mmCIF file of C-alpha atoms in Angstrom:
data_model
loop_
_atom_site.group_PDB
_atom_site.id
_atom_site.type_symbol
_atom_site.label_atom_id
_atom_site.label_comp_id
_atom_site.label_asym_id
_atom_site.label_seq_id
_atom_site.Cartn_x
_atom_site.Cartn_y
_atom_site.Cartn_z
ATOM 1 C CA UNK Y 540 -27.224 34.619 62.151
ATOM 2 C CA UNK Y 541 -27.030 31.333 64.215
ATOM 3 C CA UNK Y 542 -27.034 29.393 60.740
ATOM 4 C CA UNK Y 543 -24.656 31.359 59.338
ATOM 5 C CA UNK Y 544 -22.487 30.833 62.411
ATOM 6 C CA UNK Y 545 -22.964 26.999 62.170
ATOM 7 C CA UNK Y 546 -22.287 26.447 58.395
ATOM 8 C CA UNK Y 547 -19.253 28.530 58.973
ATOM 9 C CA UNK Y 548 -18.086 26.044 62.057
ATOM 10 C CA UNK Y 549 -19.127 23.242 59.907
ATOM 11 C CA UNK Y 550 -16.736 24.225 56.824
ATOM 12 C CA UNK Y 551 -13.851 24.968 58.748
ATOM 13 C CA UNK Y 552 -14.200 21.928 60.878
ATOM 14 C CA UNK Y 553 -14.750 20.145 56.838
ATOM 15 C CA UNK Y 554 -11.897 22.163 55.316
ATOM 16 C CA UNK Y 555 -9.572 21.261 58.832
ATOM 17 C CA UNK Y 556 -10.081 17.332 58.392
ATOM 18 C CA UNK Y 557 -8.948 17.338 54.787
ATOM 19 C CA UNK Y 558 -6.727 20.192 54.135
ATOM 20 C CA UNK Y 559 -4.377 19.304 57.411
ATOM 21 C CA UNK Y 560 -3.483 15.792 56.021
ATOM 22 C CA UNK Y 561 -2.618 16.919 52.784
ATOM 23 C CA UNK Y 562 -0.467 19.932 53.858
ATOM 24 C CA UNK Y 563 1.151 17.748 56.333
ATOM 25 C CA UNK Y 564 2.453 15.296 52.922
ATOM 26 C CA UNK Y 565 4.613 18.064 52.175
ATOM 27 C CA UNK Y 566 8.317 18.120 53.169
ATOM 28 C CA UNK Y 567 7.943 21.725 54.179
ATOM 29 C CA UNK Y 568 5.058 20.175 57.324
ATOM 30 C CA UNK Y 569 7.021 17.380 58.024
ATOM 31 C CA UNK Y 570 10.184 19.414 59.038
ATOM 32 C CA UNK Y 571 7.922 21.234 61.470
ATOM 33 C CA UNK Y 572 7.198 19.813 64.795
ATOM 34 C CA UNK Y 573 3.894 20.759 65.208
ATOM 35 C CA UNK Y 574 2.341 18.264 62.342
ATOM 36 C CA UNK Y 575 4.555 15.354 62.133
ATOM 37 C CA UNK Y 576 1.773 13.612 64.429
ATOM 38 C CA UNK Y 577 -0.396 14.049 61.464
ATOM 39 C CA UNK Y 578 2.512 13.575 58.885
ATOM 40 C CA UNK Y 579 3.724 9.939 60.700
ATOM 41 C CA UNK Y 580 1.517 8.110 58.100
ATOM 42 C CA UNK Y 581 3.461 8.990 54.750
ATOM 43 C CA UNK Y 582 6.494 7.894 56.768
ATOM 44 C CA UNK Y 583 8.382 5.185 55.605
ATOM 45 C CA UNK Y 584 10.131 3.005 58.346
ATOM 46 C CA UNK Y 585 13.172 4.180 57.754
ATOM 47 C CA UNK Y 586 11.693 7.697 58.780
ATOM 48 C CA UNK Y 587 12.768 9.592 55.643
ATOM 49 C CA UNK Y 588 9.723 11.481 54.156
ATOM 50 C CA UNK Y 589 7.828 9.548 51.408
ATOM 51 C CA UNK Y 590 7.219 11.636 48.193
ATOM 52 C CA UNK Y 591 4.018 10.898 47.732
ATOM 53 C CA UNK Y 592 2.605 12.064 44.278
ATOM 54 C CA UNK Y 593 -1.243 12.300 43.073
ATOM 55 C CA UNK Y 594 0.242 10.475 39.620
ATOM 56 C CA UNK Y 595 2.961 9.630 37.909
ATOM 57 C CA UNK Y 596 3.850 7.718 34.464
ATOM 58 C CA UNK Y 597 5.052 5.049 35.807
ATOM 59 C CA UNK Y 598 2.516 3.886 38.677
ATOM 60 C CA UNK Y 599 -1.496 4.066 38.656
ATOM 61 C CA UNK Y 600 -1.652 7.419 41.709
ATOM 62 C CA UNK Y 601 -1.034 7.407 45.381
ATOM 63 C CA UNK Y 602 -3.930 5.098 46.225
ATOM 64 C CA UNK Y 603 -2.644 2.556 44.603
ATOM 65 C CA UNK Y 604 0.709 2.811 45.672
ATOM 66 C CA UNK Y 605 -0.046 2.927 49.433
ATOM 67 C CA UNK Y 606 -2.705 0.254 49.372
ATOM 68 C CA UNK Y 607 -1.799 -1.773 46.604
ATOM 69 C CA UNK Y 608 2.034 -3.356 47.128
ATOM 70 C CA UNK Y 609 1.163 -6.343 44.365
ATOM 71 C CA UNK Y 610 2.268 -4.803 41.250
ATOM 72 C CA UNK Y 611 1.821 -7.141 38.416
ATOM 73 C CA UNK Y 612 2.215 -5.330 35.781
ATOM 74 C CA UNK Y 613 4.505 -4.707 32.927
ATOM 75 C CA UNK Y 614 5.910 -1.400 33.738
ATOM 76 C CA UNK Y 615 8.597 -1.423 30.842
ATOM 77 C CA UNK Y 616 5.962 1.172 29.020
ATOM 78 C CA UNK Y 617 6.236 -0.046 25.568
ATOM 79 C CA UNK Y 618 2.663 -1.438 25.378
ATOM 80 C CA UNK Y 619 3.552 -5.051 25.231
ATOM 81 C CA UNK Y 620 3.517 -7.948 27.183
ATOM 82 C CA UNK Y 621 6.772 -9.297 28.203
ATOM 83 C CA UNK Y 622 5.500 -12.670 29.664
ATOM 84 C CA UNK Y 623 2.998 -15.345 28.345
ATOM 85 C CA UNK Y 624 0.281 -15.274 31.021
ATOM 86 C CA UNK Y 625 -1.912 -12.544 29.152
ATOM 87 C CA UNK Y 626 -1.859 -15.212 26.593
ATOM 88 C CA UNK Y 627 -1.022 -13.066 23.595
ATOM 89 C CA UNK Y 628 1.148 -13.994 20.643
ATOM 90 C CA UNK Y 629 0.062 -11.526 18.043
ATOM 91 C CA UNK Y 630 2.079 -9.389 16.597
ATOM 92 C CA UNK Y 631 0.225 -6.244 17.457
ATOM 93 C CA UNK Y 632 3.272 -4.668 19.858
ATOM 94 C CA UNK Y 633 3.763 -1.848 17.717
ATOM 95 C CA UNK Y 634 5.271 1.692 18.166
ATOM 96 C CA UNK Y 635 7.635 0.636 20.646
ATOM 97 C CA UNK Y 636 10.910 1.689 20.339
ATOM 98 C CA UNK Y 637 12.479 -1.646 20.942
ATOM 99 C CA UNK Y 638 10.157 -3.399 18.216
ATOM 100 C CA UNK Y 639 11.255 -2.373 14.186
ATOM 101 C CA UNK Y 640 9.005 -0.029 12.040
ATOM 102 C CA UNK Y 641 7.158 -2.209 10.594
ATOM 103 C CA UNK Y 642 7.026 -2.309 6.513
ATOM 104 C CA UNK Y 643 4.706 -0.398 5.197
ATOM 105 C CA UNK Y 644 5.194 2.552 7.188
ATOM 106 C CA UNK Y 645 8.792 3.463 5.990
ATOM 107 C CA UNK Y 646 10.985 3.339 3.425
ATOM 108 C CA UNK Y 647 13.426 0.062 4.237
ATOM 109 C CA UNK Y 648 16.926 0.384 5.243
ATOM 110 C CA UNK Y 649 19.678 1.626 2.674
ATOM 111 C CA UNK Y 650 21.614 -1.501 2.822
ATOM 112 C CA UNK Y 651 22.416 -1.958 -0.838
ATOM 113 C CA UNK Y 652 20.287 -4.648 -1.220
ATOM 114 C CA UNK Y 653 17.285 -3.089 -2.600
ATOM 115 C CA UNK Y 654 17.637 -1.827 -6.201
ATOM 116 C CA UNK Y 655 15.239 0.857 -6.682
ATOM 117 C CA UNK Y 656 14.414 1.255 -3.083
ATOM 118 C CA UNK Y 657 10.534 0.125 -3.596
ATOM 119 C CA UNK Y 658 9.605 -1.699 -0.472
ATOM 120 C CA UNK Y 659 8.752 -5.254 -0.219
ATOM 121 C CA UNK Y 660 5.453 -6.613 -0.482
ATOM 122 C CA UNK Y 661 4.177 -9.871 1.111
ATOM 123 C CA UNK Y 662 1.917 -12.027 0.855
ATOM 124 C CA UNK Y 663 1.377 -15.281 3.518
ATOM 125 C CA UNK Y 664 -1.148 -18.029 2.071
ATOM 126 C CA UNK U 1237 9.332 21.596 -27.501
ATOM 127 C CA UNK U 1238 12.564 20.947 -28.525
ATOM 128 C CA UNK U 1239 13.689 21.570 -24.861
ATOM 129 C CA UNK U 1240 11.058 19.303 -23.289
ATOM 130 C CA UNK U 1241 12.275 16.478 -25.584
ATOM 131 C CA UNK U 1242 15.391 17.359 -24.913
ATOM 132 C CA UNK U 1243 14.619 17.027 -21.240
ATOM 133 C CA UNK U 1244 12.507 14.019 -21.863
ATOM 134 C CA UNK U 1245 15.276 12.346 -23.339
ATOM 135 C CA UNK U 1246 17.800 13.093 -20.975
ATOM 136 C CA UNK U 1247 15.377 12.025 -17.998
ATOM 137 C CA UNK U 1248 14.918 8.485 -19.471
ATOM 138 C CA UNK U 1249 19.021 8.496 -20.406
ATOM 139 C CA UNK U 1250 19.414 8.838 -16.585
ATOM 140 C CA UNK U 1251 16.473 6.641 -15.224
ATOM 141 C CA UNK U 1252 17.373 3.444 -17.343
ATOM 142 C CA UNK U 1253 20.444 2.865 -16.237
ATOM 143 C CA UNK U 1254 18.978 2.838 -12.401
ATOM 144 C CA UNK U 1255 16.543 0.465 -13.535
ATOM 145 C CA UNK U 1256 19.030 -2.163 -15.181
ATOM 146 C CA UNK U 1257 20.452 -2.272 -11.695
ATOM 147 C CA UNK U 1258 17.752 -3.910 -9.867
ATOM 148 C CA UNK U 1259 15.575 -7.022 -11.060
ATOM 149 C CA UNK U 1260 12.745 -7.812 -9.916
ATOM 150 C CA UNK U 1261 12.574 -11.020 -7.521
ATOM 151 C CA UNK U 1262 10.339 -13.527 -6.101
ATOM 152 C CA UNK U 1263 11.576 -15.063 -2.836
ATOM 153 C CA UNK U 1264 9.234 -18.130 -1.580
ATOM 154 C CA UNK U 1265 9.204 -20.288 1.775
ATOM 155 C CA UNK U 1266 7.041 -22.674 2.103
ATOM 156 C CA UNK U 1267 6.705 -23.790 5.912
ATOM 157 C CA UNK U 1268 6.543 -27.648 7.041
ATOM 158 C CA UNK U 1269 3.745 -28.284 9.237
ATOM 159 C CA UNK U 1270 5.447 -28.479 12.336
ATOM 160 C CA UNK U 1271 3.093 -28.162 14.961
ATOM 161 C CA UNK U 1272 3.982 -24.711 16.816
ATOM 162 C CA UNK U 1273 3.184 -21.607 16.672
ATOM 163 C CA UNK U 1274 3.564 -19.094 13.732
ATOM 164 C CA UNK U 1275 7.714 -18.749 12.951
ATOM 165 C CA UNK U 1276 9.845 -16.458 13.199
ATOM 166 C CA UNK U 1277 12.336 -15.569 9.980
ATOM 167 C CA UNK U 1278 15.137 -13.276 9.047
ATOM 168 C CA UNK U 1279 16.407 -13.176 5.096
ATOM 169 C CA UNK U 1280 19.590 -12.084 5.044
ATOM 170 C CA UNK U 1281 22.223 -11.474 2.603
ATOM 171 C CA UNK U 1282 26.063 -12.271 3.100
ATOM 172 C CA UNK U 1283 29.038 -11.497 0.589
ATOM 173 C CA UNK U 1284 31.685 -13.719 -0.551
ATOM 174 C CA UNK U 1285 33.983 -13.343 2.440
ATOM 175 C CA UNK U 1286 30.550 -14.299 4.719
ATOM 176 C CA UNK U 1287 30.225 -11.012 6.145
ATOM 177 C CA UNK U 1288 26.514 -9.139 6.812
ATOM 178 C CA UNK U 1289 25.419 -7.415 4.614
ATOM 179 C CA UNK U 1290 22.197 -6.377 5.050
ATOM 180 C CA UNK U 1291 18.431 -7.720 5.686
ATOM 181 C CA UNK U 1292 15.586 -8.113 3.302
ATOM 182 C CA UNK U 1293 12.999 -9.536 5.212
ATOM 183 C CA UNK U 1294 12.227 -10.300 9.247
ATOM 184 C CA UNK U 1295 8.888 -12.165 9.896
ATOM 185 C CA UNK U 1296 8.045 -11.700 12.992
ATOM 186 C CA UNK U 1297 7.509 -8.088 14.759
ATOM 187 C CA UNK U 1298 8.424 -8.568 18.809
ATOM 188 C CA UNK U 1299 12.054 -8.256 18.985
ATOM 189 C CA UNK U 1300 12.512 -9.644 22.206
ATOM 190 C CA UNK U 1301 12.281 -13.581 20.260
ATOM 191 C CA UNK U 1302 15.594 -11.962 17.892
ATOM 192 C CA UNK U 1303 18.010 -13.458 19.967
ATOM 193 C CA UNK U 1304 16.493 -16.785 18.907
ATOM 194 C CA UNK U 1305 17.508 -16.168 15.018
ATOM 195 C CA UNK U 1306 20.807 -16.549 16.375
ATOM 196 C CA UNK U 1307 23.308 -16.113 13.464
ATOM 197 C CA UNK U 1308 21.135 -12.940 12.147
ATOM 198 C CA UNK U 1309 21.560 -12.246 15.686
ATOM 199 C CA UNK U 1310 25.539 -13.151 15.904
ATOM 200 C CA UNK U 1311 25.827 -10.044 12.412
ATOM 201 C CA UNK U 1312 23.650 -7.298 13.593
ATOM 202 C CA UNK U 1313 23.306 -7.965 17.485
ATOM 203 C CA UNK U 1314 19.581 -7.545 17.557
ATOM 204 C CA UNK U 1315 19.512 -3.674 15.733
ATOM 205 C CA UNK U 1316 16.280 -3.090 14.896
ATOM 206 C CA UNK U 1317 17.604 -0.627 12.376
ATOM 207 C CA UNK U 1318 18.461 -3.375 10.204
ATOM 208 C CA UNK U 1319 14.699 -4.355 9.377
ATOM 209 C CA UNK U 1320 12.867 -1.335 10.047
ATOM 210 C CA UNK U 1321 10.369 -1.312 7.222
ATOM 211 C CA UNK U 1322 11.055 -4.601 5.807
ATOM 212 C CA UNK U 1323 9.224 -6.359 8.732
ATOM 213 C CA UNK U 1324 6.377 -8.507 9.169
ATOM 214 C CA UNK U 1325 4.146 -11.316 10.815
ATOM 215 C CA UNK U 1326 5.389 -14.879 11.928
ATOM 216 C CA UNK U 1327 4.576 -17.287 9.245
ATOM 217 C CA UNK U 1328 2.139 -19.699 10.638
ATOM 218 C CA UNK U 1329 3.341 -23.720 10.067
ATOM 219 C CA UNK U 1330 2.167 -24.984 7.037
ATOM 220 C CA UNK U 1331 2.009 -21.688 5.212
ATOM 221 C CA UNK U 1332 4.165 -20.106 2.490
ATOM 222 C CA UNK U 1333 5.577 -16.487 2.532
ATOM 223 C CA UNK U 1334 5.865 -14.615 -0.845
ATOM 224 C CA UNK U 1335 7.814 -11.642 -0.996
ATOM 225 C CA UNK U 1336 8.641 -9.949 -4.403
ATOM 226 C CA UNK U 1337 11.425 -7.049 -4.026
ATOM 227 C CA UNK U 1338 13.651 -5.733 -6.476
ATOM 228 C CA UNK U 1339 17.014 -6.751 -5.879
ATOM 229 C CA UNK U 1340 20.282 -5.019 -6.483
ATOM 230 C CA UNK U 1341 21.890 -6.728 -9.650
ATOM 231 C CA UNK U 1342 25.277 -6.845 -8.824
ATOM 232 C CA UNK U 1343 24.466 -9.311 -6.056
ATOM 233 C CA UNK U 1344 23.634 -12.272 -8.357
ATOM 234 C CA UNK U 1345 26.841 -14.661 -10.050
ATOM 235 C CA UNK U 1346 29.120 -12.673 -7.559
ATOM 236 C CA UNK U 1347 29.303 -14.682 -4.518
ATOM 237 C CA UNK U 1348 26.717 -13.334 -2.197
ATOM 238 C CA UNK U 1349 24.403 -15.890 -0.154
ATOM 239 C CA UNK U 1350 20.686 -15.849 1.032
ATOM 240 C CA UNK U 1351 20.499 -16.997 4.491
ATOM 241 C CA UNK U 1352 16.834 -18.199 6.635
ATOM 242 C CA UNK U 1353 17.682 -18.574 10.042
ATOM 243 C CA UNK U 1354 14.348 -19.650 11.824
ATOM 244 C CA UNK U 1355 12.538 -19.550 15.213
ATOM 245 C CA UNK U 1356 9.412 -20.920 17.064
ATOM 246 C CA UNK U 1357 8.651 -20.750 20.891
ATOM 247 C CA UNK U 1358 9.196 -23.833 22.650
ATOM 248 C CA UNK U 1359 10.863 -25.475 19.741
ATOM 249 C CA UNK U 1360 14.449 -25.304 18.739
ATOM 250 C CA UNK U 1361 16.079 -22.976 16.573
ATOM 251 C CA UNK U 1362 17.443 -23.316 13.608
ATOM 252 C CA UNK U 1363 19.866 -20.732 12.264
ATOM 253 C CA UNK U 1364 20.744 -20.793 8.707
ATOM 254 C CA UNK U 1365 17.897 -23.076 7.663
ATOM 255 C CA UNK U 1366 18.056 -22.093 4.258
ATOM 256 C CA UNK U 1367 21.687 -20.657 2.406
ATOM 257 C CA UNK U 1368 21.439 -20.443 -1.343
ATOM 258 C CA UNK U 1369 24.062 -18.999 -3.406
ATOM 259 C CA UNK U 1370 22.433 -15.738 -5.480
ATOM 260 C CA UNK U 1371 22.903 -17.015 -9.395
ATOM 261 C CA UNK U 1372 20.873 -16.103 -11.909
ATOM 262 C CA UNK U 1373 20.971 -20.458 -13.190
ATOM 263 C CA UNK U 1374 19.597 -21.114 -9.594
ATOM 264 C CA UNK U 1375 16.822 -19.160 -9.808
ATOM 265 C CA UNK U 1376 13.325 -21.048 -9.852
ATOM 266 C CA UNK U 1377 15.027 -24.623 -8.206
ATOM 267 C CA UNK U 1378 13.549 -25.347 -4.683
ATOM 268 C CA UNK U 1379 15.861 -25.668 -1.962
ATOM 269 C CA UNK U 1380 15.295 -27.520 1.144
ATOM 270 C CA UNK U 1381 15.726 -26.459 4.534
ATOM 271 C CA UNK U 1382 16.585 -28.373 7.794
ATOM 272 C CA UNK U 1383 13.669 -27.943 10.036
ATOM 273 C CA UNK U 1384 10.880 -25.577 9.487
ATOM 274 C CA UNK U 1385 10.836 -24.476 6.096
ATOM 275 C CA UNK U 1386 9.786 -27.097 3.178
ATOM 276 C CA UNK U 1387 11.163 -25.468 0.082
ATOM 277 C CA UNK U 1388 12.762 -22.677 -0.764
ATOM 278 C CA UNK U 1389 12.763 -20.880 -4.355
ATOM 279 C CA UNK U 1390 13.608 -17.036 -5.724
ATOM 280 C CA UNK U 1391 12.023 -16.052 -8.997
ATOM 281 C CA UNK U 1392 13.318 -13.725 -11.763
#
């Protein structure tokens, strides 16, 4: 009975220490009085709550965004580099919607210019 | 089998006349060895009045280094639309780019203009390296350009 009693204590006191910081992330805890104690570290200085998500698309989760301010990377999401210091020149930025289809892959544009409509082919010696 | 020559026939009535339209071409560049990295190049095609009309050929896949091909640039304002499909690597210095296409007839002895404008990073540009007049008597005679590109020549 006495072990049960103290694995019970131990869980709750376990399940208090974690689940009481993440509640108190929520705006619904950090309108209440009693947790904003807790809550004052997902503040920003300007004392409006900071949304604080696990992940997102654009950033790398919530660890990194507290702890890690240095962003270096190219965030623009179309898989290339936009700078020289990767040191990268290839032409290997594809499927980006800024960067054309490249040939091979569909037919080429209607512009008159192409008799039959066969596409191009290359060769670079 | 009347009816299948007869469809035969009618087929090969409608397909020949699409095939006189086009002729088969043979554009080449050959690139100077200019010390830089691999250059960028738009073929274009303008019409007697020197309007745009449309791409053949962009070497040279990031379009962020367009702006740099600056009258291709000045016609279509950087749409990729223009060369999706017809779009390739940068042409190394020293190499030569082959492309073989089948052009629309009615673009030769009527005025319209093949245009190179070239690029390479940390050198200058050069827009409208090569222009050459579309006639059939100036196919196969090399054509020099102004910076980048050695010779010049379309095949028929």
């Amino acid at each position: 009975m006495k072990k049960t009693l103290i694995l019970l204590a131990a869980s709750t006191a376990f399940t208090a220490s974690v689940g009481l910081p993440a509640r108190s992330a929520t705006p619904k805890s950090l309108d209440s009085g009693a947790s904003v104690v807790i809550a004052a570290p997902f503040k920003d200085a300007g004392g409006a709550p900071a949304i604080v998500l696990a992940s997102d698309d654009k950033d790398h989760g919530w660890f990194r965004r507290l702890f890690d301010r240095e962003d270096d990377d190219d965030d623009d999401d179309d898989g290339c580099d936009d700078d020289k210091r990767h040191g990268d020149d290839d032409d290997n930025c594809r499927g980006s919607a800024r960067n054309p289809t490249p040939a091979g892959t569909v037919a080429p544009p209607k512009n008159g210019l192409f008799g039959t409509g066969t596409p191009p082919t290359v060769q670079v010696n | 089998m009347k009816s299948v020559l007869a469809t035969l026939a009618l087929t090969t009535a409608l397909t020949l006349p699409g095939l006189a339209m086009a002729r088969p071409v043979t554009l080449t560049a050959q690139l100077n060895n200019y010390g830089g990295d691999g250059a960028y190049l738009a073929l274009y095609v303008t019409d007697p009045q020197g309007a745009y009309v449309g791409s053949l050929w962009m070497a040279g896949g990031k379009s962020k280094y367009y702006k740099h091909l600056t009258d291709w640039y000045r016609f279509t304002g950087g749409d990729t639309a223009q060369i999706n499909g017809i779009t390739g690597a940068s042409v190394g210095a020293g190499r030569s780019l082959k492309i073989s296409l089948d052009l629309a007839d009615a673009l030769f002895d009527a005025g319209y203009t093949l245009h190179i404008d070239a690029a390479v990073e940390n050198m200058r540009e050069s827009p409208n390296e090569i222009a050459v007049p579309l006639t059939t008597a100036g196919a196969g005679a090399a054509v020099s350009g102004r910076r980048y590109i050695s010779n010049f020549t379309y095949d028929m």
